[in-house]
Each structure stands twice: as structure tokens, then as C-alpha cells.
CSV table of C-alpha atoms and ligand atoms in Angstrom, one decimal:
chain,number,residue,atom,x,y,z
A,1,MET,CA,48.5,42.0,39.8
A,2,ALA,CA,47.1,39.2,42.1
A,3,ASP,CA,44.2,40.1,44.5
A,4,GLN,CA,46.1,38.9,47.5
A,5,MET,CA,49.7,39.0,48.7
A,6,HIS,CA,51.8,36.1,49.8
A,7,LEU,CA,53.7,36.2,53.1
A,8,MET,CA,56.6,34.1,54.3
A,9,GLN,CA,58.4,34.4,57.7
A,10,MET,CA,62.1,34.4,57.6
A,11,LEU,CA,63.8,32.4,60.4
A,12,ILE,CA,67.3,31.2,61.2
A,13,HIS,CA,68.3,28.2,63.3
A,14,SER,CA,70.8,30.1,65.4
A,15,ALA,CA,71.0,32.1,68.6
A,16,SER,CA,70.0,35.3,66.9
A,17,THR,CA,67.4,36.1,64.3
A,18,HIS,CA,68.6,38.4,61.6
A,19,THR,CA,68.6,41.1,64.3
A,20,LEU,CA,72.1,41.0,65.7
A,21,LEU,CA,72.3,40.3,69.4
A,22,SER,CA,68.6,39.6,69.6
A,23,TRP,CA,69.6,36.8,72.0
A,24,ALA,CA,70.6,39.4,74.5
A,25,ASP,CA,67.2,41.1,74.5
A,26,PRO,CA,65.0,40.5,77.6
A,27,ALA,CA,62.1,39.6,75.2
A,28,ASP,CA,64.0,36.9,73.4
A,29,ARG,CA,63.1,33.3,73.8
A,30,GLN,CA,65.1,31.9,70.8
A,31,LEU,CA,68.3,31.2,72.7
A,32,ALA,CA,66.4,28.9,75.0
A,33,GLY,CA,64.5,27.6,72.0
A,34,LEU,CA,67.7,26.1,70.6
A,35,ARG,CA,67.0,23.2,72.9
A,36,ASP,CA,63.2,23.2,72.8
A,37,PHE,CA,61.0,21.5,70.2
A,38,ALA,CA,58.0,23.4,71.7
A,39,TYR,CA,59.5,26.8,70.9
A,40,TRP,CA,59.7,26.0,67.1
A,41,GLN,CA,56.4,24.2,67.1
A,42,ASP,CA,54.7,27.2,68.7
A,43,LEU,CA,56.2,29.5,66.0
A,44,ALA,CA,54.9,27.1,63.3
A,45,LYS,CA,51.4,26.9,64.8
A,46,THR,CA,51.2,30.7,65.1
A,47,LEU,CA,52.2,31.2,61.5
A,48,GLU,CA,49.7,28.6,60.3
A,49,ARG,CA,47.0,30.4,62.4
A,50,GLY,CA,48.1,33.5,60.5
A,51,CYS,CA,47.7,31.6,57.2
A,52,PHE,CA,51.3,32.3,56.1
A,53,ASP,CA,52.4,30.6,52.9
A,54,ALA,CA,55.5,29.4,54.5
A,55,VAL,CA,58.4,29.7,56.9
A,56,PHE,CA,61.6,30.5,55.1
A,57,PHE,CA,64.8,29.2,56.7
A,58,ALA,CA,67.8,31.3,55.7
A,59,ASP,CA,71.0,29.5,56.4
A,60,SER,CA,74.7,30.5,56.9
A,61,PRO,CA,76.2,27.0,57.0
A,62,ALA,CA,79.6,28.3,58.4
A,63,THR,CA,80.8,31.2,60.4
A,64,HIS,CA,82.1,34.3,58.5
A,65,GLY,CA,85.8,34.8,59.1
A,66,VAL,CA,86.6,37.6,56.7
A,67,TYR,CA,86.5,40.5,59.1
A,68,GLN,CA,90.0,41.0,60.6
A,69,GLY,CA,90.8,37.7,59.0
A,70,SER,CA,89.2,35.8,61.9
A,71,THR,CA,85.9,34.3,63.2
A,72,ASP,CA,86.5,36.1,66.6
A,73,ALA,CA,83.9,38.9,66.2
A,74,SER,CA,81.3,36.5,64.8
A,75,VAL,CA,81.8,34.1,67.8
A,76,ARG,CA,82.0,36.8,70.4
A,77,TYR,CA,78.7,38.4,69.4
A,78,GLY,CA,76.9,35.3,68.2
A,79,ALA,CA,76.7,36.9,64.7
A,80,SER,CA,76.4,34.2,62.0
A,81,TRP,CA,77.3,31.7,64.8
A,82,PRO,CA,76.3,29.1,65.9
A,83,ASN,CA,75.3,27.5,62.6
A,84,HIS,CA,72.6,24.9,63.5
A,85,ASP,CA,71.1,23.0,60.6
A,86,PRO,CA,67.6,24.1,59.7
A,87,MET,CA,66.5,20.8,58.1
A,88,PRO,CA,65.6,19.0,61.4
A,89,LEU,CA,63.5,22.0,62.4
A,90,VAL,CA,61.4,21.7,59.3
A,91,ALA,CA,60.4,18.2,60.3
A,92,ILE,CA,59.7,19.3,63.9
A,93,MET,CA,57.6,22.2,62.8
A,94,ALA,CA,55.8,20.3,60.0
A,95,ALA,CA,54.8,17.7,62.5
A,96,ALA,CA,52.9,20.4,64.5
A,97,THR,CA,51.1,21.8,61.4
A,98,GLU,CA,49.0,20.7,58.4
A,99,ARG,CA,49.1,23.4,55.8
A,100,LEU,CA,52.1,25.7,56.5
A,101,GLY,CA,54.8,25.5,53.9
A,102,PHE,CA,58.5,25.5,54.4
A,103,GLY,CA,61.3,27.0,52.4
A,104,VAL,CA,64.7,25.8,53.4
A,105,THR,CA,68.1,27.0,52.2
A,106,LEU,CA,70.6,24.4,51.0
A,107,SER,CA,73.8,25.3,49.3
A,108,THR,CA,75.0,23.5,46.1
A,109,THR,CA,78.5,23.9,47.4
A,110,GLY,CA,78.3,21.9,50.5
A,111,THR,CA,76.6,18.7,49.3
A,112,THR,CA,76.0,16.6,46.2
A,113,PRO,CA,72.9,16.6,44.1
A,114,TYR,CA,72.1,13.0,45.3
A,115,LEU,CA,72.3,14.0,48.9
A,116,ALA,CA,70.4,17.3,48.4
A,117,THR,CA,67.5,15.6,46.6
A,118,ARG,CA,67.4,12.9,49.2
A,119,ARG,CA,67.2,15.4,52.1
A,120,ILE,CA,64.7,17.8,50.5
A,121,SER,CA,62.5,15.1,48.9
A,122,THR,CA,62.3,13.1,52.1
A,123,LEU,CA,60.8,16.2,53.8
A,124,ASP,CA,58.6,16.8,50.8
A,125,TYR,CA,57.2,13.3,50.8
A,126,LEU,CA,56.7,13.3,54.6
A,127,THR,CA,54.9,16.6,54.5
A,128,ARG,CA,52.9,15.8,51.4
A,129,GLY,CA,54.2,18.6,49.3
A,130,ARG,CA,54.9,21.4,51.7
A,131,ILE,CA,58.6,21.9,51.0
A,132,GLY,CA,60.5,24.5,49.0
A,133,TRP,CA,64.2,24.5,48.4
A,134,ASN,CA,66.0,27.9,48.4
A,135,ILE,CA,68.9,27.0,46.1
A,136,VAL,CA,72.0,29.0,47.1
A,137,THR,CA,75.3,28.6,45.3
A,138,GLY,CA,77.6,29.1,48.3
A,139,PHE,CA,78.9,32.6,48.1
A,140,SER,CA,80.6,32.4,51.5
A,141,GLU,CA,84.3,31.6,51.8
A,142,ALA,CA,83.6,30.2,55.2
A,143,GLU,CA,81.4,27.5,53.8
A,144,ARG,CA,84.1,26.4,51.3
A,145,ALA,CA,86.8,26.5,54.0
A,146,ALA,CA,84.7,24.5,56.5
A,147,ASN,CA,84.1,21.8,54.0
A,148,GLY,CA,87.7,21.7,52.9
A,149,SER,CA,86.3,22.4,49.4
A,150,THR,CA,88.9,22.7,46.6
A,151,PHE,CA,86.5,24.8,44.5
A,152,ASP,CA,88.0,28.0,43.4
A,153,PHE,CA,85.1,29.1,41.2
A,154,SER,CA,84.5,32.7,40.2
A,155,HIS,CA,81.1,34.2,40.9
A,156,ASP,CA,79.6,33.2,37.5
A,157,GLU,CA,81.1,29.7,37.4
A,158,ARG,CA,79.4,28.9,40.7
A,159,TYR,CA,76.2,29.3,38.8
A,160,ASP,CA,77.4,27.1,35.9
A,161,TYR,CA,78.2,24.4,38.5
A,162,ALA,CA,74.8,24.9,40.0
A,163,ASP,CA,73.1,24.5,36.6
A,164,GLU,CA,74.7,21.1,36.3
A,165,PHE,CA,73.8,20.3,39.9
A,166,MET,CA,70.2,21.1,39.2
A,167,GLU,CA,70.2,19.0,36.0
A,168,ILE,CA,71.1,15.9,38.1
A,169,CYS,CA,68.4,16.8,40.6
A,170,TYR,CA,65.8,17.0,37.8
A,171,ARG,CA,66.8,13.7,36.4
A,172,LEU,CA,66.5,12.1,39.9
A,173,TRP,CA,63.1,13.7,40.6
A,174,ASP,CA,61.8,12.9,37.1
A,175,SER,CA,63.0,9.3,37.0
A,176,ILE,CA,60.1,7.9,39.0
A,177,PRO,CA,56.8,8.3,37.1
A,178,PRO,CA,54.1,8.6,39.9
A,179,ASP,CA,52.1,5.6,38.7
A,180,ALA,CA,55.3,3.4,38.5
A,181,VAL,CA,55.1,3.1,42.3
A,182,GLU,CA,52.4,0.4,42.6
A,183,MET,CA,52.7,-0.7,46.3
A,184,ASP,CA,50.6,-3.7,45.3
A,185,ALA,CA,50.8,-6.2,48.2
A,186,GLY,CA,48.8,-8.8,46.3
A,187,LYS,CA,51.4,-9.4,43.5
A,188,PRO,CA,53.6,-8.5,45.5
A,189,ARG,CA,55.2,-5.6,43.6
A,190,PHE,CA,56.4,-2.4,45.1
A,191,ALA,CA,57.2,-0.6,41.8
A,192,ASP,CA,57.6,-1.2,38.1
A,193,SER,CA,61.3,-1.5,37.8
A,194,ASP,CA,61.1,-1.1,34.0
A,195,ARG,CA,59.8,2.4,34.5
A,196,VAL,CA,62.0,3.6,37.4
A,197,LYS,CA,65.1,4.3,35.5
A,198,PRO,CA,68.5,4.8,37.3
A,199,VAL,CA,70.2,8.0,36.5
A,200,ASP,CA,73.7,7.9,35.0
A,201,PHE,CA,75.1,11.4,34.6
A,202,GLN,CA,78.6,12.5,33.8
A,203,GLY,CA,79.1,16.2,33.4
A,204,LYS,CA,81.8,18.8,33.4
A,205,TYR,CA,81.8,19.1,37.2
A,206,LEU,CA,79.6,16.3,38.6
A,207,LYS,CA,78.7,12.7,38.3
A,208,CYS,CA,75.8,10.7,39.6
A,209,LYS,CA,74.9,7.0,39.1
A,210,SER,CA,71.9,5.8,41.1
A,211,VAL,CA,68.3,5.1,41.2
A,212,ALA,CA,66.4,8.1,42.8
A,213,PRO,CA,66.4,7.5,46.6
A,214,VAL,CA,63.0,9.0,47.6
A,215,LEU,CA,59.4,8.5,46.5
A,216,PRO,CA,58.0,11.5,44.7
A,217,GLY,CA,55.9,14.0,46.6
A,218,PRO,CA,52.5,15.1,45.3
A,219,HIS,CA,54.0,17.4,42.6
A,220,GLY,CA,57.0,15.3,41.8
A,221,ARG,CA,59.5,18.1,42.5
A,222,PRO,CA,59.6,20.4,45.5
A,223,VAL,CA,59.0,24.1,45.0
A,224,LEU,CA,62.3,25.8,43.9
A,225,MET,CA,63.3,29.2,45.2
A,226,GLN,CA,66.3,31.4,44.5
A,227,ALA,CA,67.7,34.7,45.6
A,228,GLY,CA,70.6,35.6,43.3
A,229,SER,CA,70.2,39.0,41.9
A,230,SER,CA,73.4,39.6,39.9
A,231,GLY,CA,72.9,39.3,36.1
A,232,ARG,CA,74.1,35.6,36.2
A,233,GLY,CA,72.0,35.0,39.4
A,234,MET,CA,68.9,36.2,37.6
A,235,LYS,CA,69.5,34.0,34.6
A,236,PHE,CA,69.8,31.0,37.0
A,237,ALA,CA,66.6,32.1,38.8
A,238,MET,CA,64.7,32.3,35.5
A,239,GLN,CA,65.8,28.9,34.5
A,240,HIS,CA,65.1,27.1,37.8
A,241,ALA,CA,63.1,29.1,40.4
A,242,GLU,CA,59.4,29.4,40.9
A,243,ILE,CA,59.8,32.0,43.7
A,244,ILE,CA,62.5,34.7,43.8
A,245,PHE,CA,63.5,36.5,46.9
A,246,GLY,CA,64.6,40.0,46.7
A,247,ILE,CA,66.6,42.1,49.1
A,248,GLN,CA,66.4,45.9,48.5
A,249,ALA,CA,67.0,48.6,51.0
A,250,HIS,CA,64.2,50.9,49.7
A,251,VAL,CA,61.0,50.9,47.6
A,252,ALA,CA,62.7,52.5,44.6
A,253,GLY,CA,65.2,49.6,44.6
A,254,MET,CA,62.3,47.1,44.7
A,255,LYS,CA,60.7,48.7,41.7
A,256,LYS,CA,63.9,48.7,39.7
A,257,ALA,CA,64.7,45.1,40.6
A,258,THR,CA,61.1,44.0,39.7
A,259,ALA,CA,61.5,45.7,36.3
A,260,GLY,CA,64.9,43.9,35.9
A,261,LEU,CA,63.4,40.6,36.8
A,262,ARG,CA,60.5,41.0,34.4
A,263,GLN,CA,62.9,41.8,31.6
A,264,ALA,CA,65.0,38.8,32.5
A,265,ALA,CA,61.8,36.6,32.4
A,266,LEU,CA,61.0,38.0,28.9
A,267,ASP,CA,64.6,37.4,27.8
A,268,ALA,CA,64.3,33.8,29.1
A,269,GLY,CA,61.1,33.3,27.1
A,270,LEU,CA,58.9,32.9,30.2
A,271,LYS,CA,55.2,33.5,29.6
A,272,HIS,CA,54.5,34.7,33.1
A,273,ASP,CA,55.8,37.4,35.5
A,274,PRO,CA,58.3,36.1,38.0
A,275,VAL,CA,56.9,35.5,41.5
A,276,VAL,CA,59.0,37.9,43.6
A,277,LEU,CA,58.9,38.3,47.4
A,278,TYR,CA,60.9,41.2,49.0
A,279,GLY,CA,62.3,41.2,52.5
A,280,LEU,CA,60.6,43.6,55.0
A,281,GLN,CA,61.0,43.9,58.8
A,282,PRO,CA,58.0,45.1,60.7
A,283,ILE,CA,58.6,46.6,64.1
A,284,ILE,CA,55.2,47.1,65.9
A,285,GLY,CA,54.3,49.2,68.9
A,286,GLY,CA,51.1,50.4,70.6
A,287,THR,CA,52.0,53.9,69.4
A,288,GLU,CA,54.4,55.0,66.7
A,289,GLU,CA,56.7,56.4,69.4
A,290,GLN,CA,56.8,53.0,71.2
A,291,ALA,CA,57.6,51.2,68.0
A,292,GLN,CA,60.4,53.7,67.2
A,293,ARG,CA,61.7,53.3,70.8
A,294,ARG,CA,61.8,49.5,70.3
A,295,ALA,CA,63.8,49.8,67.1
A,296,ASP,CA,66.2,52.3,68.8
A,297,GLU,CA,66.6,49.9,71.8
A,298,LEU,CA,67.5,47.0,69.6
A,299,ILE,CA,70.0,49.0,67.5
A,300,ALA,CA,71.7,50.5,70.6
A,301,ARG,CA,72.8,47.1,71.7
A,302,ILE,CA,74.6,46.2,68.5
A,303,PRO,CA,78.4,47.0,68.3
A,304,LEU,CA,79.7,48.1,64.9
A,305,ASP,CA,82.2,45.2,65.0
A,306,ALA,CA,79.3,42.7,65.1
A,307,ILE,CA,77.7,44.2,62.0
A,308,LEU,CA,81.0,44.4,60.1
A,309,ALA,CA,81.8,40.8,60.9
A,310,ARG,CA,78.6,39.7,59.2
A,311,LEU,CA,78.8,42.3,56.4
A,312,SER,CA,82.4,41.5,55.6
A,313,GLY,CA,81.5,37.8,55.1
A,314,VAL,CA,78.5,38.7,52.9
A,315,LEU,CA,80.5,41.1,50.7
A,316,GLY,CA,83.7,39.1,50.8
A,317,HIS,CA,85.9,42.1,51.8
A,318,ASP,CA,87.5,42.7,55.2
A,319,LEU,CA,85.7,46.0,56.1
A,320,SER,CA,88.0,46.6,59.1
A,321,GLN,CA,90.4,48.1,56.5
A,322,PHE,CA,87.9,50.9,55.6
A,323,ASP,CA,87.1,54.2,57.4
A,324,PRO,CA,83.4,53.8,58.4
A,325,ASP,CA,82.7,57.3,57.1
A,326,ASP,CA,84.1,56.7,53.7
A,327,ALA,CA,81.7,56.1,50.9
A,328,LEU,CA,81.3,52.4,50.2
A,329,ALA,CA,83.1,52.3,47.0
A,330,ASP,CA,81.4,50.4,44.3
A,331,MET,CA,83.6,47.4,44.8
A,332,ASP,CA,83.4,44.2,42.9
A,333,THR,CA,82.8,41.0,44.8
A,334,GLN,CA,83.1,37.3,44.1
A,335,ALA,CA,80.7,36.8,47.0
A,336,SER,CA,77.1,38.2,46.8
A,337,ARG,CA,76.8,40.8,44.1
A,338,GLY,CA,73.0,41.2,44.7
A,339,LEU,CA,73.6,41.9,48.4
A,340,MET,CA,76.5,44.2,47.5
A,341,ALA,CA,74.2,46.2,45.2
A,342,ALA,CA,71.4,46.4,47.8
A,343,THR,CA,73.8,47.5,50.5
A,344,ALA,CA,75.4,50.3,48.4
A,345,SER,CA,72.3,51.7,46.8
A,346,SER,CA,70.4,54.8,48.0
A,347,ALA,CA,67.0,56.0,46.9
A,348,ASP,CA,68.3,59.5,46.1
A,349,GLY,CA,71.5,58.4,44.3
A,350,LYS,CA,73.8,59.8,47.1
A,351,ALA,CA,76.9,57.7,48.0
A,352,VAL,CA,76.3,55.4,51.0
A,353,THR,CA,79.0,55.4,53.6
A,354,LEU,CA,80.2,52.2,55.3
A,355,ARG,CA,78.6,53.3,58.5
A,356,GLU,CA,75.2,53.8,56.7
A,357,ALA,CA,75.6,50.5,55.0
A,358,ALA,CA,76.3,48.9,58.4
A,359,SER,CA,73.2,50.4,59.8
A,360,ARG,CA,71.2,48.5,57.2
A,361,TRP,CA,72.7,45.2,58.4
A,362,ALA,CA,72.1,45.7,62.1
A,363,LEU,CA,68.5,44.7,62.5
A,364,SER,CA,68.3,42.6,59.4
A,365,VAL,CA,69.8,42.1,55.9
A,366,ALA,CA,69.6,45.5,54.1
A,367,ILE,CA,65.8,45.5,54.0
A,368,PRO,CA,63.4,48.3,55.0
A,369,GLN,CA,62.1,48.4,58.6
A,370,ILE,CA,58.4,49.2,58.8
A,371,ILE,CA,58.0,50.9,62.1
A,372,GLY,CA,54.7,51.9,63.6
A,373,THR,CA,51.3,50.8,65.0
A,374,PRO,CA,49.6,47.7,63.6
A,375,GLU,CA,47.5,50.0,61.3
A,376,GLN,CA,50.5,51.9,60.1
A,377,VAL,CA,52.4,48.7,59.4
A,378,ALA,CA,49.4,47.2,57.5
A,379,ASP,CA,49.0,50.4,55.5
A,380,ARG,CA,52.7,50.5,54.6
A,381,ILE,CA,52.9,46.8,53.6
A,382,GLU,CA,49.8,47.2,51.4
A,383,SER,CA,51.1,50.4,49.8
A,384,ILE,CA,54.5,48.8,49.0
A,385,TRP,CA,52.9,45.7,47.6
A,386,ARG,CA,50.7,47.9,45.3
A,387,GLU,CA,53.5,50.3,44.3
A,388,VAL,CA,56.1,47.6,43.6
A,389,GLY,CA,53.6,45.1,42.1
A,390,CYS,CA,55.4,42.1,43.7
A,391,ALA,CA,53.8,38.9,44.8
A,392,GLY,CA,54.4,39.6,48.5
A,393,PHE,CA,57.0,39.6,51.3
A,394,ASN,CA,59.4,37.6,53.3
A,395,LEU,CA,59.2,39.1,56.8
A,396,SER,CA,62.2,39.3,59.1
A,397,PRO,CA,61.6,39.1,62.8
A,398,THR,CA,63.3,41.1,65.5
A,399,THR,CA,63.1,39.1,68.7
A,400,ASN,CA,61.3,35.8,68.7
A,401,PRO,CA,58.6,34.6,69.2
A,402,ASN,CA,57.1,37.9,70.3
A,403,SER,CA,57.6,39.8,67.0
A,404,VAL,CA,56.0,36.9,65.0
A,405,HIS,CA,53.0,36.7,67.5
A,406,ASP,CA,52.5,40.5,67.3
A,407,PHE,CA,52.4,40.4,63.5
A,408,VAL,CA,50.0,37.5,63.3
A,409,ASP,CA,47.7,38.8,66.0
A,410,GLN,CA,47.7,42.5,65.2
A,411,VAL,CA,48.6,43.0,61.5
A,412,VAL,CA,47.3,39.9,59.7
A,413,PRO,CA,43.7,40.6,60.8
A,414,LEU,CA,44.0,44.1,59.3
A,415,LEU,CA,45.3,42.7,56.0
A,416,GLN,CA,42.6,40.1,56.0
A,417,ALA,CA,39.9,42.7,56.7
A,418,ARG,CA,41.1,44.7,53.6
A,419,GLY,CA,40.9,41.5,51.5
A,420,VAL,CA,44.6,41.6,50.6
A,421,PHE,CA,45.6,38.4,52.5
A,422,ARG,CA,43.9,35.0,52.8
A,423,ARG,CA,41.6,34.2,55.7
A,424,GLU,CA,42.1,30.5,55.2
A,425,TYR,CA,44.1,28.1,53.1
A,426,THR,CA,42.5,26.7,50.0
A,427,GLY,CA,45.1,24.1,49.2
A,428,THR,CA,47.3,21.8,51.1
A,429,THR,CA,50.7,22.1,49.4
A,430,LEU,CA,53.2,24.9,49.2
A,431,ARG,CA,52.8,25.0,45.4
A,432,GLU,CA,49.0,25.4,45.8
A,433,HIS,CA,49.4,28.2,48.3
A,434,MET,CA,51.7,30.1,45.9
A,435,ALA,CA,49.6,29.5,42.8
B,501,LIG,C1,66.5,37.3,50.2
B,501,LIG,C2,67.9,36.6,50.1
B,501,LIG,C3,68.1,35.5,51.0
B,501,LIG,C4,69.3,34.8,50.9
B,501,LIG,N1,69.5,33.8,51.8
B,501,LIG,C5,70.6,33.2,51.8
B,501,LIG,C6,70.9,32.2,52.7
B,501,LIG,O1,70.1,31.9,53.6
B,501,LIG,N2,72.1,31.5,52.7
B,501,LIG,C7,73.0,31.8,51.7
B,501,LIG,O2,74.1,31.2,51.7
B,501,LIG,N3,72.8,32.8,50.8
B,501,LIG,C8,71.7,33.5,50.8
B,501,LIG,N4,71.4,34.5,49.9
B,501,LIG,C9,72.5,34.7,48.9
B,501,LIG,C10,71.9,34.4,47.5
B,501,LIG,O3,71.2,33.2,47.4
B,501,LIG,C11,73.0,34.4,46.5
B,501,LIG,O4,73.8,33.2,46.6
B,501,LIG,C12,74.0,35.5,46.6
B,501,LIG,O5,73.2,36.7,46.7
B,501,LIG,C13,74.9,35.6,45.4
B,501,LIG,O6,74.3,35.7,44.2
B,501,LIG,P1,74.3,37.0,43.4
B,501,LIG,O7,75.7,37.5,43.4
B,501,LIG,O8,73.8,36.5,42.1
B,501,LIG,O9,73.3,38.0,44.0
B,501,LIG,C14,70.3,35.2,50.0
B,501,LIG,C15,70.1,36.3,49.2
B,501,LIG,C16,68.9,37.0,49.2
B,501,LIG,C17,68.7,38.2,48.3
């Protein structure tokens, strides 16, 4: 196990954070921040001051419309709507920082490999290697409908398609040897055209014929991240990802998932343990009672309809048709199998009702809340890290920017004092931070 943990901060470019209706809380500033560069730059500078490895932008590219067969509840409550693009924020936030890394979600369903590498690599070049791509395969029906996509792939075939998508990305990234770009004004020769080979790929699903569009960043390829946790999702992660995100509702689930990922790494012939970050949501107060009151106050505002609108989209089932007090049947899904498993799993093996499952999706995405004083939060984070043996955590905020400020100002110094989190960056790129 490494000496120090890694921390990323999960953000979304929308009215709410993962805490539903956070925009309606008096402490919230994110709604106004949707039209304010300074809001996002302040968040970035705060996280860099806290020596975070990276910001992690989750993304729902389109509004869930599975619940009651409509987008009404999502729109009414601002739940998975609006769907602003995270990419411009990365540029804005990177401009205000020098070391902070950025993980940004981009789905293989809504774009082409050429356009994806162009967008991601432009940011990677501009930031000198601070970019990671969270590769998602487009589990949401809403995304396919919004793009008029004719894909009708099953869960596993989406990953086959994504394998081919990545093959083209690798060819584009690897087609420019770093020393082939000469930029020699004297000759004048920009690059050695004999060594910059155009890609010409024709696969089962995809084609690409082009010279790579963007100059390579310091490591050639950006950092690749992935969060699929079904069997096929893990296989994809082992083949492509340097960092894996896990969502588990409890520590027992994290331990089991970590063992599963280690086995998948062995099966894939990898020589190192996978780098896994689990989602956690700190809720900090001056006293334990104040922290609990804050959590209760945030939950009290959230109607069941708002939660079910999001959860129905994620699980691919219209949950309005279920009795909230029925056990969440172990249903299959063509949407997110990993999130389905995390939602339906209990530490004690008892069946989880739909109402209980919904309560896991109110404040965030089926991850544990760590509620208490800064000392209690630091204790719990350290003990989970040691017990699970993971690389670190992807933290979910409640209201922003105050919950991020509180963590950086009150919890990070405690983790640093215990020697379990860096006091300063030693590298400049995201890959170096995560090494
Ligand atoms: C921590 C975590 C974060 C995720 N973030 C996103 C996201 O921002 N956007 C998205 O479309 N899917 C997201 N997903 C969904 C997964 O990337 C994956 O597509 C989905 O879980 C289906 O794969 P599976 O059935 O193999 O688990 C996330 C999943 C996890 C566990």
C-alpha cells in the first residue's frame, strides 16, 4: 500500500452538484457560478492550494427521461438538467492553476474517436499534461436519443464498440513520435512528414482516415480513467484505464470490489494492482450534531420524485412503477450494471427497498457520507483508506464552493499532519501526481 492517498474532487457543470436541489440551498453559489468564470477558478485555486491530484468532472450529457416516461421531473427539480459541457470549464480552471490535474468525462457514444482525441489532446497540450479522460460508454438512453443515435447495442456490445473506439484513439496519439515535431524555423520545417503517419482504420463499427490533429502532450497520451464495474466493464478498465473509479455504498462493498478488481488485473496479466479511487461524501460541522443537522437539512429538501428521476435514468427502469417499500429486485439492466449493484447492495446482506436505495441517491451517487467534525472526517477517511487498501478517494461535494473550502481548510491539514496526504506537489503532470 502506498504511503499517501490520492484525492480528487468530483464536480458537475450543472445547477446542482451530485446533491439534488443543492441549487436551492442558501449556502449554494454554483447556480450563479454557471455564468461566472471566477466561481470555477476559485474552486480550482482552492483545490490546488489543498494539493488535490485533480478535479473530476462527471457528466450526464443529456437529461434522463425514463421516470414516468418523461423528462418533466428532471427539469422541474434541476436533477440531471441542465447539461452544460464540462470541457470549457477545464480550460478556464486550468488557466487559473499550474499543477492541479483534471479528469473529464466524455462518452464514446456521443462523438467520434477523431473528435474525442482532438478535444482531449488540445486540453492536454495546452495544460502540459494535466488532463485525464474518464471514458464512459454511454449507458444513458437519453444520450442516444438526444444524438439521434441509431445504436441499439446491448450492455456488453457498447464495450466492444468502445474497444474499437480506443484503438483508433491510440493510433492517433501514437502516430506522432515526439521528436518528429521539429519546429525548426531555420529550415523551415515544422515536422518530419515521413514520420508523422496518417491513420487509416476500418473496423467493424468505426472508420478513421486522417493525420492526428493535435501535437502530443508531455506523455503522448492523456491519463485514461474508467468507472465500469460490471464484468465486461472491468475487463475494459483493465485493458485501457490507469485509474478506476468505484462507487460502493459501504466499506464492505469497497473491499469486495477491490478484491474483484485485483483478480481482474491478474486475469488480464497486469503486473501491478489497479489504481482505484472510491467515491465518498464528507459533510463537516463544528460538532458532530451540527454536521448531522446539515446532512438532515439537505436531505429534507429533496422530493422522492427528484431522486427517482435520476435513479430511473441510471438504472434504465421506470421506478414510478414500483412500490417504494418493495425490495429492489435484483433486476438486470442494459444501463449501468455497476451502479445497479452498488445501489442494491447492503453490508448485512438484507434486501434493500427502493426507498432505501433512493436515500443513497439523494445527496450523491450511492456512496457513503462521512459526517462529523474535521477530526472525525479525517479519522474515517484514513481508516477506510487503510481498511480497503485503495489508492484514494473521489470526493463528492454538497453545496459549493463552501463544502470544498471546508474540506481543504479543515480536513486536508489534518491528513497532511498525519503524513497520509501530500503537502506539496512533486510533479507537474497528472500522471506524475498519480504515480
Ligand atoms: C464513479 C463513477 C462515475 C461515473 N461517472 C459517469 C459520468 O460522469 N457519466 C456517465 O455517463 N457515466 C458515468 N459512470 C458510469 C460508468 O462509467 C459506466 O458507463 C456505467 O457504470 C456502466 O458500466 P458497467 O455496467 O460496466 O458498470 C460512472 C460510474 C462510476 C462508478
